[in-house]
Amino acid sequence: MDEVSKIRLALKTDWIPDIYLNQIRPLRTRSIELEIPERENSTEILETLLGFELKVGRRRIASPNLPTAHYLQIFAQIGCRNVAVPYDITSIPLICNDLERSWGRLTMVLEAQGIGRSPQQFGKLRAAVIRLIRDEIKKAGAGELMPLFNKSTKQRND
């Protein structure tokens, strides 16, 4: 078993792609495309007069509220270009807490695995884990651009 698989097993339910598949994808979501590089990115959330912006490198991505900015920040750090965002904004803070906790655990597990390694070896391990996370999220997909609202009403039965 390689080291990336050991890290994945150590995280158990805190594996970010599992949270994405089990908590986000079953919900009604909309797809957002982030024009960012597919690699680990440094991010920053900025408050502007018109709301919030997520800064990834030189690119700024508008966000309607702070929880959505935090949600997108996690996926931008991983380098995910297409991501599903829950349409119901009240569910975003809870999911975001799980994702941020998972990111923190991932960092701790990586640091523990990095003890006694050279910076280059640690960087390769970290890049491999983040690449696996990004690939699994990409494989799960971001869904439709806009959610479907196929609900029948009393006036119109579809």
PDB file of N, CA and C in Angstrom, residues 91-147:
ATOM      1  N   SER A  91     -27.500  25.689   3.803  1.00  0.00           N
ATOM      2  CA  SER A  91     -26.761  24.438   4.044  1.00  0.00           C
ATOM      3  C   SER A  91     -25.249  24.611   3.878  1.00  0.00           C
ATOM      4  N   ILE A  92     -24.833  25.708   3.274  1.00  0.00           N
ATOM      5  CA  ILE A  92     -23.403  25.899   2.984  1.00  0.00           C
ATOM      6  C   ILE A  92     -22.543  25.998   4.243  1.00  0.00           C
ATOM      7  N   PRO A  93     -22.950  26.772   5.293  1.00  0.00           N
ATOM      8  CA  PRO A  93     -22.068  26.862   6.466  1.00  0.00           C
ATOM      9  C   PRO A  93     -21.781  25.516   7.135  1.00  0.00           C
ATOM     10  N   LEU A  94     -22.780  24.639   7.227  1.00  0.00           N
ATOM     11  CA  LEU A  94     -22.556  23.336   7.857  1.00  0.00           C
ATOM     12  C   LEU A  94     -21.597  22.481   7.033  1.00  0.00           C
ATOM     13  N   ILE A  95     -21.813  22.468   5.731  1.00  0.00           N
ATOM     14  CA  ILE A  95     -20.927  21.699   4.847  1.00  0.00           C
ATOM     15  C   ILE A  95     -19.522  22.288   4.878  1.00  0.00           C
ATOM     16  N   CYS A  96     -19.459  23.609   4.898  1.00  0.00           N
ATOM     17  CA  CYS A  96     -18.165  24.299   4.921  1.00  0.00           C
ATOM     18  C   CYS A  96     -17.387  23.943   6.190  1.00  0.00           C
ATOM     19  N   ASN A  97     -18.082  23.842   7.322  1.00  0.00           N
ATOM     20  CA  ASN A  97     -17.417  23.442   8.570  1.00  0.00           C
ATOM     21  C   ASN A  97     -16.810  22.053   8.432  1.00  0.00           C
ATOM     22  N   ASP A  98     -17.551  21.126   7.831  1.00  0.00           N
ATOM     23  CA  ASP A  98     -17.021  19.775   7.627  1.00  0.00           C
ATOM     24  C   ASP A  98     -15.803  19.792   6.703  1.00  0.00           C
ATOM     25  N   LEU A  99     -15.891  20.581   5.630  1.00  0.00           N
ATOM     26  CA  LEU A  99     -14.775  20.654   4.680  1.00  0.00           C
ATOM     27  C   LEU A  99     -13.535  21.287   5.310  1.00  0.00           C
ATOM     28  N   GLU A 100     -13.736  22.353   6.096  1.00  0.00           N
ATOM     29  CA  GLU A 100     -12.585  23.008   6.745  1.00  0.00           C
ATOM     30  C   GLU A 100     -11.963  22.101   7.796  1.00  0.00           C
ATOM     31  N   ARG A 101     -12.799  21.366   8.557  1.00  0.00           N
ATOM     32  CA  ARG A 101     -12.269  20.410   9.537  1.00  0.00           C
ATOM     33  C   ARG A 101     -11.465  19.330   8.818  1.00  0.00           C
ATOM     34  N   SER A 102     -11.996  18.858   7.693  1.00  0.00           N
ATOM     35  CA  SER A 102     -11.318  17.827   6.911  1.00  0.00           C
ATOM     36  C   SER A 102      -9.990  18.340   6.370  1.00  0.00           C
ATOM     37  N   TRP A 103      -9.969  19.585   5.878  1.00  0.00           N
ATOM     38  CA  TRP A 103      -8.728  20.177   5.377  1.00  0.00           C
ATOM     39  C   TRP A 103      -7.697  20.278   6.505  1.00  0.00           C
ATOM     40  N   GLY A 104      -8.142  20.648   7.709  1.00  0.00           N
ATOM     41  CA  GLY A 104      -7.240  20.725   8.858  1.00  0.00           C
ATOM     42  C   GLY A 104      -6.679  19.362   9.231  1.00  0.00           C
ATOM     43  N   ARG A 105      -7.523  18.337   9.244  1.00  0.00           N
ATOM     44  CA  ARG A 105      -7.060  16.976   9.528  1.00  0.00           C
ATOM     45  C   ARG A 105      -6.086  16.495   8.473  1.00  0.00           C
ATOM     46  N   LEU A 106      -6.377  16.808   7.207  1.00  0.00           N
ATOM     47  CA  LEU A 106      -5.473  16.430   6.119  1.00  0.00           C
ATOM     48  C   LEU A 106      -4.095  17.047   6.344  1.00  0.00           C
ATOM     49  N   THR A 107      -4.082  18.316   6.712  1.00  0.00           N
ATOM     50  CA  THR A 107      -2.816  19.004   6.968  1.00  0.00           C
ATOM     51  C   THR A 107      -2.054  18.347   8.116  1.00  0.00           C
ATOM     52  N   MET A 108      -2.774  17.990   9.182  1.00  0.00           N
ATOM     53  CA  MET A 108      -2.123  17.344  10.332  1.00  0.00           C
ATOM     54  C   MET A 108      -1.561  15.973   9.958  1.00  0.00           C
ATOM     55  N   VAL A 109      -2.318  15.179   9.214  1.00  0.00           N
ATOM     56  CA  VAL A 109      -1.860  13.853   8.813  1.00  0.00           C
ATOM     57  C   VAL A 109      -0.651  13.973   7.883  1.00  0.00           C
ATOM     58  N   LEU A 110      -0.703  14.940   6.968  1.00  0.00           N
ATOM     59  CA  LEU A 110       0.443  15.152   6.073  1.00  0.00           C
ATOM     60  C   LEU A 110       1.686  15.557   6.853  1.00  0.00           C
ATOM     61  N   GLU A 111       1.510  16.439   7.832  1.00  0.00           N
ATOM     62  CA  GLU A 111       2.662  16.862   8.652  1.00  0.00           C
ATOM     63  C   GLU A 111       3.250  15.665   9.396  1.00  0.00           C
ATOM     64  N   ALA A 112       2.391  14.804   9.930  1.00  0.00           N
ATOM     65  CA  ALA A 112       2.874  13.617  10.650  1.00  0.00           C
ATOM     66  C   ALA A 112       3.627  12.677   9.708  1.00  0.00           C
ATOM     67  N   GLN A 113       3.128  12.528   8.479  1.00  0.00           N
ATOM     68  CA  GLN A 113       3.801  11.666   7.495  1.00  0.00           C
ATOM     69  C   GLN A 113       5.103  12.300   6.990  1.00  0.00           C
ATOM     70  N   GLY A 114       5.200  13.620   7.099  1.00  0.00           N
ATOM     71  CA  GLY A 114       6.365  14.326   6.572  1.00  0.00           C
ATOM     72  C   GLY A 114       7.555  14.373   7.499  1.00  0.00           C
ATOM     73  N   ILE A 115       7.398  13.880   8.716  1.00  0.00           N
ATOM     74  CA  ILE A 115       8.505  13.905   9.680  1.00  0.00           C
ATOM     75  C   ILE A 115       9.649  13.039   9.151  1.00  0.00           C
ATOM     76  N   GLY A 116      10.833  13.608   9.133  1.00  0.00           N
ATOM     77  CA  GLY A 116      12.015  12.881   8.683  1.00  0.00           C
ATOM     78  C   GLY A 116      12.213  12.882   7.176  1.00  0.00           C
ATOM     79  N   ARG A 117      11.417  13.601   6.462  1.00  0.00           N
ATOM     80  CA  ARG A 117      11.550  13.674   5.006  1.00  0.00           C
ATOM     81  C   ARG A 117      12.202  14.992   4.611  1.00  0.00           C
ATOM     82  N   SER A 118      12.785  14.978   3.449  1.00  0.00           N
ATOM     83  CA  SER A 118      13.330  16.216   2.912  1.00  0.00           C
ATOM     84  C   SER A 118      12.154  17.078   2.424  1.00  0.00           C
ATOM     85  N   PRO A 119      12.348  18.378   2.289  1.00  0.00           N
ATOM     86  CA  PRO A 119      11.271  19.236   1.781  1.00  0.00           C
ATOM     87  C   PRO A 119      10.768  18.803   0.401  1.00  0.00           C
ATOM     88  N   GLN A 120      11.653  18.287  -0.428  1.00  0.00           N
ATOM     89  CA  GLN A 120      11.252  17.832  -1.754  1.00  0.00           C
ATOM     90  C   GLN A 120      10.364  16.592  -1.667  1.00  0.00           C
ATOM     91  N   GLN A 121      10.715  15.640  -0.807  1.00  0.00           N
ATOM     92  CA  GLN A 121       9.903  14.436  -0.630  1.00  0.00           C
ATOM     93  C   GLN A 121       8.536  14.786  -0.054  1.00  0.00           C
ATOM     94  N   PHE A 122       8.525  15.692   0.916  1.00  0.00           N
ATOM     95  CA  PHE A 122       7.264  16.121   1.514  1.00  0.00           C
ATOM     96  C   PHE A 122       6.388  16.826   0.479  1.00  0.00           C
ATOM     97  N   GLY A 123       6.990  17.671  -0.340  1.00  0.00           N
ATOM     98  CA  GLY A 123       6.246  18.373  -1.386  1.00  0.00           C
ATOM     99  C   GLY A 123       5.639  17.412  -2.397  1.00  0.00           C
ATOM    100  N   LYS A 124       6.381  16.374  -2.769  1.00  0.00           N
ATOM    101  CA  LYS A 124       5.855  15.375  -3.710  1.00  0.00           C
ATOM    102  C   LYS A 124       4.685  14.608  -3.107  1.00  0.00           C
ATOM    103  N   LEU A 125       4.813  14.251  -1.818  1.00  0.00           N
ATOM    104  CA  LEU A 125       3.723  13.538  -1.142  1.00  0.00           C
ATOM    105  C   LEU A 125       2.478  14.417  -1.059  1.00  0.00           C
ATOM    106  N   ARG A 126       2.649  15.663  -0.659  1.00  0.00           N
ATOM    107  CA  ARG A 126       1.521  16.601  -0.538  1.00  0.00           C
ATOM    108  C   ARG A 126       0.853  16.807  -1.908  1.00  0.00           C
ATOM    109  N   ALA A 127       1.657  16.993  -2.946  1.00  0.00           N
ATOM    110  CA  ALA A 127       1.120  17.196  -4.294  1.00  0.00           C
ATOM    111  C   ALA A 127       0.355  15.963  -4.761  1.00  0.00           C
ATOM    112  N   ALA A 128       0.851  14.764  -4.437  1.00  0.00           N
ATOM    113  CA  ALA A 128       0.181  13.533  -4.848  1.00  0.00           C
ATOM    114  C   ALA A 128      -1.171  13.381  -4.151  1.00  0.00           C
ATOM    115  N   VAL A 129      -1.233  13.721  -2.876  1.00  0.00           N
ATOM    116  CA  VAL A 129      -2.496  13.623  -2.136  1.00  0.00           C
ATOM    117  C   VAL A 129      -3.504  14.629  -2.682  1.00  0.00           C
ATOM    118  N   ILE A 130      -3.071  15.850  -2.900  1.00  0.00           N
ATOM    119  CA  ILE A 130      -3.984  16.880  -3.406  1.00  0.00           C
ATOM    120  C   ILE A 130      -4.420  16.553  -4.828  1.00  0.00           C
ATOM    121  N   ARG A 131      -3.548  15.984  -5.632  1.00  0.00           N
ATOM    122  CA  ARG A 131      -3.921  15.565  -6.986  1.00  0.00           C
ATOM    123  C   ARG A 131      -4.995  14.480  -6.938  1.00  0.00           C
ATOM    124  N   LEU A 132      -4.848  13.524  -6.010  1.00  0.00           N
ATOM    125  CA  LEU A 132      -5.847  12.468  -5.861  1.00  0.00           C
ATOM    126  C   LEU A 132      -7.197  13.052  -5.436  1.00  0.00           C
ATOM    127  N   ILE A 133      -7.195  13.992  -4.497  1.00  0.00           N
ATOM    128  CA  ILE A 133      -8.432  14.649  -4.059  1.00  0.00           C
ATOM    129  C   ILE A 133      -9.085  15.355  -5.238  1.00  0.00           C
ATOM    130  N   ARG A 134      -8.296  16.114  -5.969  1.00  0.00           N
ATOM    131  CA  ARG A 134      -8.816  16.869  -7.127  1.00  0.00           C
ATOM    132  C   ARG A 134      -9.387  15.924  -8.183  1.00  0.00           C
ATOM    133  N   ASP A 135      -8.696  14.830  -8.456  1.00  0.00           N
ATOM    134  CA  ASP A 135      -9.165  13.874  -9.460  1.00  0.00           C
ATOM    135  C   ASP A 135     -10.470  13.209  -9.040  1.00  0.00           C
ATOM    136  N   GLU A 136     -10.602  12.863  -7.754  1.00  0.00           N
ATOM    137  CA  GLU A 136     -11.836  12.228  -7.285  1.00  0.00           C
ATOM    138  C   GLU A 136     -13.011  13.202  -7.331  1.00  0.00           C
ATOM    139  N   ILE A 137     -12.771  14.467  -7.034  1.00  0.00           N
ATOM    140  CA  ILE A 137     -13.836  15.473  -7.105  1.00  0.00           C
ATOM    141  C   ILE A 137     -14.220  15.703  -8.562  1.00  0.00           C
ATOM    142  N   LYS A 138     -13.228  15.758  -9.440  1.00  0.00           N
ATOM    143  CA  LYS A 138     -13.508  15.931 -10.874  1.00  0.00           C
ATOM    144  C   LYS A 138     -14.318  14.756 -11.409  1.00  0.00           C
ATOM    145  N   LYS A 139     -13.985  13.559 -10.952  1.00  0.00           N
ATOM    146  CA  LYS A 139     -14.699  12.362 -11.382  1.00  0.00           C
ATOM    147  C   LYS A 139     -16.160  12.391 -10.903  1.00  0.00           C
ATOM    148  N   ALA A 140     -16.400  12.932  -9.718  1.00  0.00           N
ATOM    149  CA  ALA A 140     -17.771  13.037  -9.193  1.00  0.00           C
ATOM    150  C   ALA A 140     -18.580  14.052  -9.981  1.00  0.00           C
ATOM    151  N   GLY A 141     -17.906  15.033 -10.556  1.00  0.00           N
ATOM    152  CA  GLY A 141     -18.575  16.019 -11.397  1.00  0.00           C
ATOM    153  C   GLY A 141     -19.159  17.181 -10.608  1.00  0.00           C
ATOM    154  N   ALA A 142     -19.479  18.234 -11.359  1.00  0.00           N
ATOM    155  CA  ALA A 142     -20.029  19.443 -10.747  1.00  0.00           C
ATOM    156  C   ALA A 142     -21.519  19.583 -11.003  1.00  0.00           C
ATOM    157  N   GLY A 143     -22.095  18.697 -11.786  1.00  0.00           N
ATOM    158  CA  GLY A 143     -23.531  18.758 -12.023  1.00  0.00           C
ATOM    159  C   GLY A 143     -23.924  19.786 -13.061  1.00  0.00           C
ATOM    160  N   GLU A 144     -25.193  20.124 -13.045  1.00  0.00           N
ATOM    161  CA  GLU A 144     -25.758  21.062 -14.005  1.00  0.00           C
ATOM    162  C   GLU A 144     -25.387  22.497 -13.656  1.00  0.00           C
ATOM    163  N   LEU A 145     -25.391  23.353 -14.681  1.00  0.00           N
ATOM    164  CA  LEU A 145     -25.108  24.763 -14.474  1.00  0.00           C
ATOM    165  C   LEU A 145     -26.159  25.387 -13.561  1.00  0.00           C
ATOM    166  N   MET A 146     -27.414  25.039 -13.772  1.00  0.00           N
ATOM    167  CA  MET A 146     -28.517  25.504 -12.929  1.00  0.00           C
ATOM    168  C   MET A 146     -29.322  24.288 -12.482  1.00  0.00           C
ATOM    169  N   PRO A 147     -29.848  24.305 -11.255  1.00  0.00           N
ATOM    170  CA  PRO A 147     -30.633  23.153 -10.797  1.00  0.00           C
ATOM    171  C   PRO A 147     -31.973  23.075 -11.513  1.00  0.00           C
TER     172      PRO A 147
END
